[in-house]
Amino acid sequence: MGKSDFLSPKAIANRIKSKGLQKLRWYCQMCQKQCRDENGFKCHCMSESHQRQLLLASEDPQQFMDYFSEEFRNDFLELLRRRFGTKRVHNNIVYNEYISHREHIHMNATQWETLTDFTKWLGREGYCKVDETPKGWYIQYIDRDPETIRRQQEQEKKKKQDLDDEEKTAKFIEEQVKRGLEGKEQEMPVYTELNRENEEEKVAFNLNKGASTSVAASSKTGSVLGPSALKTVGGTGSVKRKESAHSSGHSKEKKKKSALDEIMEFEEEKKKTVRTDYWLQPEIVVKIVTKKLGEKYHKKKAIVKEVIDKYTAVVKMIDSGDKLKLDQTHLETVIPAPDAVAARKLLCTSAVG
């Protein structure tokens, strides 16, 4: 196996080492060659190919610098457009992602010395929107693609058209309102002077809205209908006044009740209707329903002598006179017969006597 074999351990090791990024000080931009150490870079500088490239660059150095600058600018902007779009991003983030590519153009071969100078140049040339902050420089790509510009123009036209439609509808509504107001102005009543045909005729005024027309009519026809008709009209007017006063009083009473008062009344009614979960009371007859005490006390009647904590009672058996302490879940209420109630009252009175 010779030294130049592709699968030799040394060749494999060299390829593994050359995969990652190396030091910038050992990179030759003219030859686009990366050396792994100082000795390799020194040997490359002494090589014949490197000397030829130096002679070519010395004839027109500005041409080579412009070429590298243009390549660096195009690759940087392409990465910014494709990776971040029109988002505002820190320039160092974009640059670190750009130099992660092994075959990138180094900045020391371009017309810009630092990344800040390059960022300022992008802002002056109109490629990006740049702004300086305490955290550094931020850039935002300006998309000048014809397709993008056309799409933006279409969106602006659509927005303008929507605004025009809104303005048209607003104007149409205003015109309708004006027409309605003009029609109302024409329908306004015309007031004339009061002409009395007969000087001796009395004029009566009623302030009630409902009875005003009837009184006016009766005043005009008073001479024809006579005094009896006037009395009937007056009677109906007084009845109407009473009814209106009565209805107004009821409406005032209804209005006096606020929403808070109604809520309070509702809560009070609710409290009255709510039933408690405890029912034990002294001196009531109950029946034992639990079987844990045996057949001696099962379904036997007792009298509640004392209630403890609302849910526990001390009961006295009616038959044997034994006292037990039970929970209300082990008891149930008993409605005694009328004869038993009378006998119990008699015993109580005799005991008191």
XYZ file of C-alpha atoms in Angstrom:
353
model
C 0.000 0.000 0.000
C 1.719 3.221 -1.214
C 1.779 6.634 0.379
C -0.652 8.114 -2.181
C -3.290 5.494 -1.513
C -6.780 7.018 -0.992
C -7.658 4.594 1.814
C -4.425 4.936 3.761
C -4.772 6.020 7.428
C -2.863 9.232 6.763
C -5.110 10.210 3.822
C -8.231 9.489 5.862
C -6.888 11.567 8.783
C -6.077 14.459 6.442
C -9.570 14.426 5.000
C -11.132 14.384 8.480
C -9.000 17.344 9.559
C -9.797 19.333 6.436
C -13.567 19.015 6.909
C -13.995 21.611 9.654
C -13.126 25.303 9.766
C -9.469 26.158 10.261
C -7.679 29.279 11.447
C -8.127 32.330 9.252
C -4.421 33.259 9.547
C -3.492 30.135 7.553
C -5.957 30.747 4.695
C -4.899 32.050 1.275
C -7.769 33.843 -0.456
C -5.969 34.202 -3.795
C -5.468 30.468 -4.097
C -8.534 29.669 -1.982
C -6.508 27.186 0.009
C -6.755 26.462 3.747
C -3.617 25.310 5.527
C -3.788 23.411 8.810
C -0.705 24.859 10.514
C 1.977 27.500 10.207
C 4.423 25.185 8.475
C 1.909 24.253 5.788
C 1.051 27.908 5.192
C 4.781 28.768 4.868
C 5.277 25.989 2.337
C 2.256 27.186 0.367
C 3.555 30.769 0.215
C 6.863 29.466 -1.207
C 5.109 27.339 -3.837
C 5.176 28.223 -7.545
C 1.357 28.360 -7.908
C 1.066 30.929 -5.137
C 3.758 33.069 -6.717
C 1.910 33.045 -10.050
C -1.315 34.170 -8.362
C 0.559 37.004 -6.670
C 1.927 38.189 -10.006
C -1.579 38.177 -11.513
C -3.019 40.104 -8.557
C -0.236 42.673 -8.640
C -1.185 43.690 -12.210
C -4.724 44.848 -11.172
C -5.347 44.401 -7.420
C -8.561 46.501 -7.459
C -10.208 44.102 -9.899
C -9.619 41.125 -7.594
C -10.839 43.068 -4.544
C -14.007 44.144 -6.347
C -14.647 40.565 -7.412
C -14.303 39.208 -3.873
C -16.385 42.082 -2.459
C -19.202 41.403 -4.901
C -19.148 37.677 -4.148
C -19.196 38.330 -0.405
C -22.086 40.809 -0.727
C -24.186 38.515 -2.936
C -23.696 35.465 -0.695
C -24.420 37.465 2.476
C -27.613 39.031 1.090
C -28.798 35.704 -0.340
C -28.415 34.075 3.063
C -30.200 37.011 4.734
C -33.097 36.874 2.248
C -33.482 33.098 2.267
C -32.927 32.470 5.982
C -34.475 35.507 7.677
C -36.610 37.207 4.994
C -37.658 40.733 5.932
C -37.262 40.167 9.692
C -35.122 42.459 11.840
C -32.063 40.490 12.985
C -28.649 41.131 14.543
C -25.884 41.375 11.936
C -23.538 39.128 13.916
C -26.060 36.261 13.832
C -26.184 36.372 10.033
C -22.385 36.647 9.759
C -21.765 33.647 12.051
C -24.113 31.556 9.953
C -22.400 32.754 6.768
C -18.844 31.878 7.873
C -19.948 28.414 9.045
C -19.704 27.384 5.382
C -16.176 26.179 4.672
C -15.894 27.685 1.180
C -17.067 31.202 2.080
C -15.348 34.427 0.997
C -13.337 35.927 3.858
C -13.921 39.537 4.776
C -10.208 40.373 4.811
C -10.219 39.917 1.015
C -12.982 42.530 0.506
C -13.110 46.332 0.645
C -14.621 46.283 4.147
C -12.386 45.904 7.136
C -15.043 45.151 9.752
C -18.596 43.851 9.897
C -19.795 47.252 11.163
C -18.410 48.962 8.050
C -20.160 46.400 5.864
C -23.455 46.922 7.763
C -23.253 50.711 7.349
C -22.517 50.282 3.640
C -25.634 48.086 3.223
C -27.721 50.858 4.804
C -26.229 53.588 2.603
C -26.726 51.585 -0.589
C -30.357 50.767 0.290
C -29.989 47.000 0.466
C -31.127 46.842 4.095
C -32.614 48.936 6.866
C -29.969 49.273 9.581
C -30.226 50.700 13.088
C -27.748 50.851 15.956
C -28.780 49.780 19.467
C -26.887 49.260 22.738
C -26.759 45.561 21.837
C -25.198 46.202 18.423
C -26.275 46.710 14.820
C -29.539 45.266 13.498
C -30.362 44.790 9.834
C -33.609 44.189 7.934
C -33.598 43.025 4.332
C -35.468 45.141 1.765
C -37.061 42.825 -0.778
C -36.830 44.445 -4.236
C -37.956 41.412 -6.214
C -40.354 42.466 -9.058
C -42.837 39.735 -8.106
C -42.849 40.885 -4.476
C -43.269 44.537 -5.494
C -46.182 43.606 -7.759
C -47.834 41.630 -4.952
C -47.437 44.573 -2.552
C -48.953 46.950 -5.111
C -51.934 44.642 -5.547
C -52.463 44.566 -1.779
C -52.301 48.368 -1.598
C -54.843 48.659 -4.429
C -57.168 46.264 -2.645
C -56.916 48.250 0.601
C -57.575 51.493 -1.281
C -60.591 49.950 -3.001
C -61.993 48.792 0.342
C -61.545 52.310 1.752
C -63.297 53.791 -1.289
C -66.223 51.400 -0.785
C -66.487 52.400 2.879
C -66.450 56.091 1.965
C -69.152 55.528 -0.633
C -71.397 53.748 1.863
C -70.809 56.513 4.431
C -71.761 59.186 1.897
C -74.848 57.225 0.885
C -75.945 56.982 4.535
C -75.402 60.724 5.024
C -77.535 61.492 1.970
C -80.310 59.246 3.270
C -80.211 60.997 6.658
C -80.395 64.424 4.998
C -83.388 63.368 2.910
C -85.159 62.066 5.994
C -84.525 65.318 7.876
C -85.792 67.389 4.926
C -89.015 65.355 4.853
C -89.529 65.918 8.583
C -89.044 69.665 8.218
C -91.776 69.819 5.582
C -94.225 67.966 7.855
C -93.897 70.466 10.719
C -97.344 71.815 11.856
C -98.429 75.338 10.973
C -99.734 77.451 13.880
C -102.598 79.976 13.310
C -104.310 82.595 15.448
C -107.303 81.718 17.679
C -110.454 83.168 16.192
C -113.585 83.372 18.363
C -116.824 83.320 16.466
C -118.925 84.116 19.550
C -117.630 86.603 22.135
C -119.933 85.327 24.891
C -118.762 81.699 24.584
C -116.450 80.505 27.368
C -113.051 78.991 26.544
C -111.920 76.069 28.808
C -108.434 74.486 28.879
C -107.635 70.988 30.165
C -103.980 70.127 30.814
C -104.519 66.352 30.521
C -103.354 65.042 27.178
C -106.100 62.465 26.819
C -108.963 64.779 27.746
C -107.805 67.885 25.871
C -109.473 66.961 22.618
C -112.757 66.017 24.295
C -112.908 69.287 26.297
C -112.102 71.332 23.233
C -114.842 69.578 21.323
C -117.329 70.106 24.154
C -116.445 73.811 24.369
C -117.164 74.222 20.701
C -120.493 72.376 20.873
C -121.573 73.635 24.304
C -124.364 75.821 22.972
C -125.845 72.905 21.041
C -125.579 70.060 23.615
C -126.654 71.958 26.721
C -125.569 71.780 30.371
C -126.284 68.035 30.851
C -123.836 67.068 28.133
C -121.185 69.344 29.665
C -121.658 67.595 33.027
C -121.134 64.184 31.454
C -117.986 65.397 29.731
C -116.701 66.831 32.994
C -117.487 63.577 34.805
C -115.594 61.486 32.278
C -112.643 63.879 32.510
C -112.488 63.537 36.310
C -112.651 59.730 36.042
C -109.828 59.750 33.569
C -107.765 61.997 35.836
C -108.298 59.602 38.750
C -107.333 56.601 36.637
C -104.233 58.349 35.345
C -103.224 59.377 38.883
C -103.780 55.807 40.119
C -101.722 54.324 37.274
C -98.943 56.874 37.785
C -98.825 55.983 41.501
C -98.464 52.292 40.656
C -95.734 53.035 38.093
C -93.825 55.124 40.671
C -94.021 52.284 43.181
C -92.718 49.889 40.564
C -89.903 52.228 39.618
C -88.839 52.656 43.242
C -87.685 49.033 43.363
C -84.130 48.855 42.120
C -82.263 45.830 40.817
C -80.496 45.436 44.165
C -83.820 45.281 46.015
C -85.118 42.641 43.642
C -81.976 40.549 44.141
C -82.293 40.829 47.929
C -85.934 39.757 47.812
C -85.040 36.816 45.621
C -82.288 35.727 48.038
C -84.653 35.957 51.016
C -87.259 33.824 49.246
C -84.545 31.358 48.354
C -83.429 31.118 51.992
C -86.998 30.435 53.055
C -87.408 27.632 50.543
C -83.996 25.998 51.173
C -84.301 22.918 53.356
C -81.599 21.944 55.823
C -80.054 18.494 55.876
C -80.507 18.052 59.656
C -83.934 17.374 61.211
C -83.370 16.157 64.758
C -85.375 18.011 67.411
C -85.862 17.234 71.128
C -89.001 15.389 72.294
C -89.881 13.861 68.925
C -90.627 10.188 68.290
C -88.162 8.369 66.027
C -87.619 4.804 64.842
C -84.247 3.003 64.812
C -83.525 1.639 61.316
C -79.972 0.341 61.709
C -79.360 -3.409 62.190
C -75.954 -2.946 63.822
C -77.506 -2.797 67.307
C -79.239 -6.138 66.887
C -82.846 -7.225 66.689
C -83.536 -5.861 70.171
C -83.522 -2.249 68.919
C -84.223 -2.686 65.187
C -87.430 -0.870 64.157
C -88.131 0.085 67.772
C -89.464 3.505 68.699
C -87.683 6.014 70.940
C -87.946 9.613 72.092
C -85.198 12.156 71.398
C -83.972 13.542 74.707
C -80.966 15.593 73.588
C -79.506 16.787 70.229
C -75.684 16.970 69.906
C -74.103 18.936 67.007
C -77.357 18.897 64.995
C -76.696 15.395 63.606
C -76.392 13.218 66.751
C -79.124 12.495 69.328
C -79.475 10.794 72.700
C -82.682 8.743 72.506
C -84.657 6.862 75.159
C -86.352 3.632 74.163
C -90.101 3.638 74.795
C -90.308 -0.079 75.602
C -87.228 -0.730 77.729
C -86.222 2.787 78.777
C -82.627 2.298 77.558
C -80.695 5.368 76.450
C -78.670 5.281 73.213
C -76.512 7.778 71.325
C -77.174 7.509 67.569
C -76.574 9.426 64.347
C -79.571 10.727 62.408
C -78.715 8.383 59.501
C -79.667 5.478 61.825
C -83.026 7.057 62.631
C -86.199 8.030 60.855
C -89.142 10.168 61.872
C -92.414 8.624 63.078
C -95.839 10.256 62.909
C -97.596 9.095 66.091
C -101.277 8.160 66.145
C -103.764 10.733 67.590
C -104.495 8.509 70.651
C -100.800 8.248 71.429
C -100.405 12.019 71.261
C -103.337 12.540 73.673
C -101.977 9.935 76.091
C -98.550 11.544 76.005
C -100.014 14.959 76.805
C -101.930 13.436 79.716
C -98.762 11.885 81.111
C -96.929 15.193 80.846
C -99.681 17.054 82.738
C -99.826 14.416 85.453
C -96.071 14.556 85.875
C -96.191 18.331 86.217
C -99.025 18.046 88.806
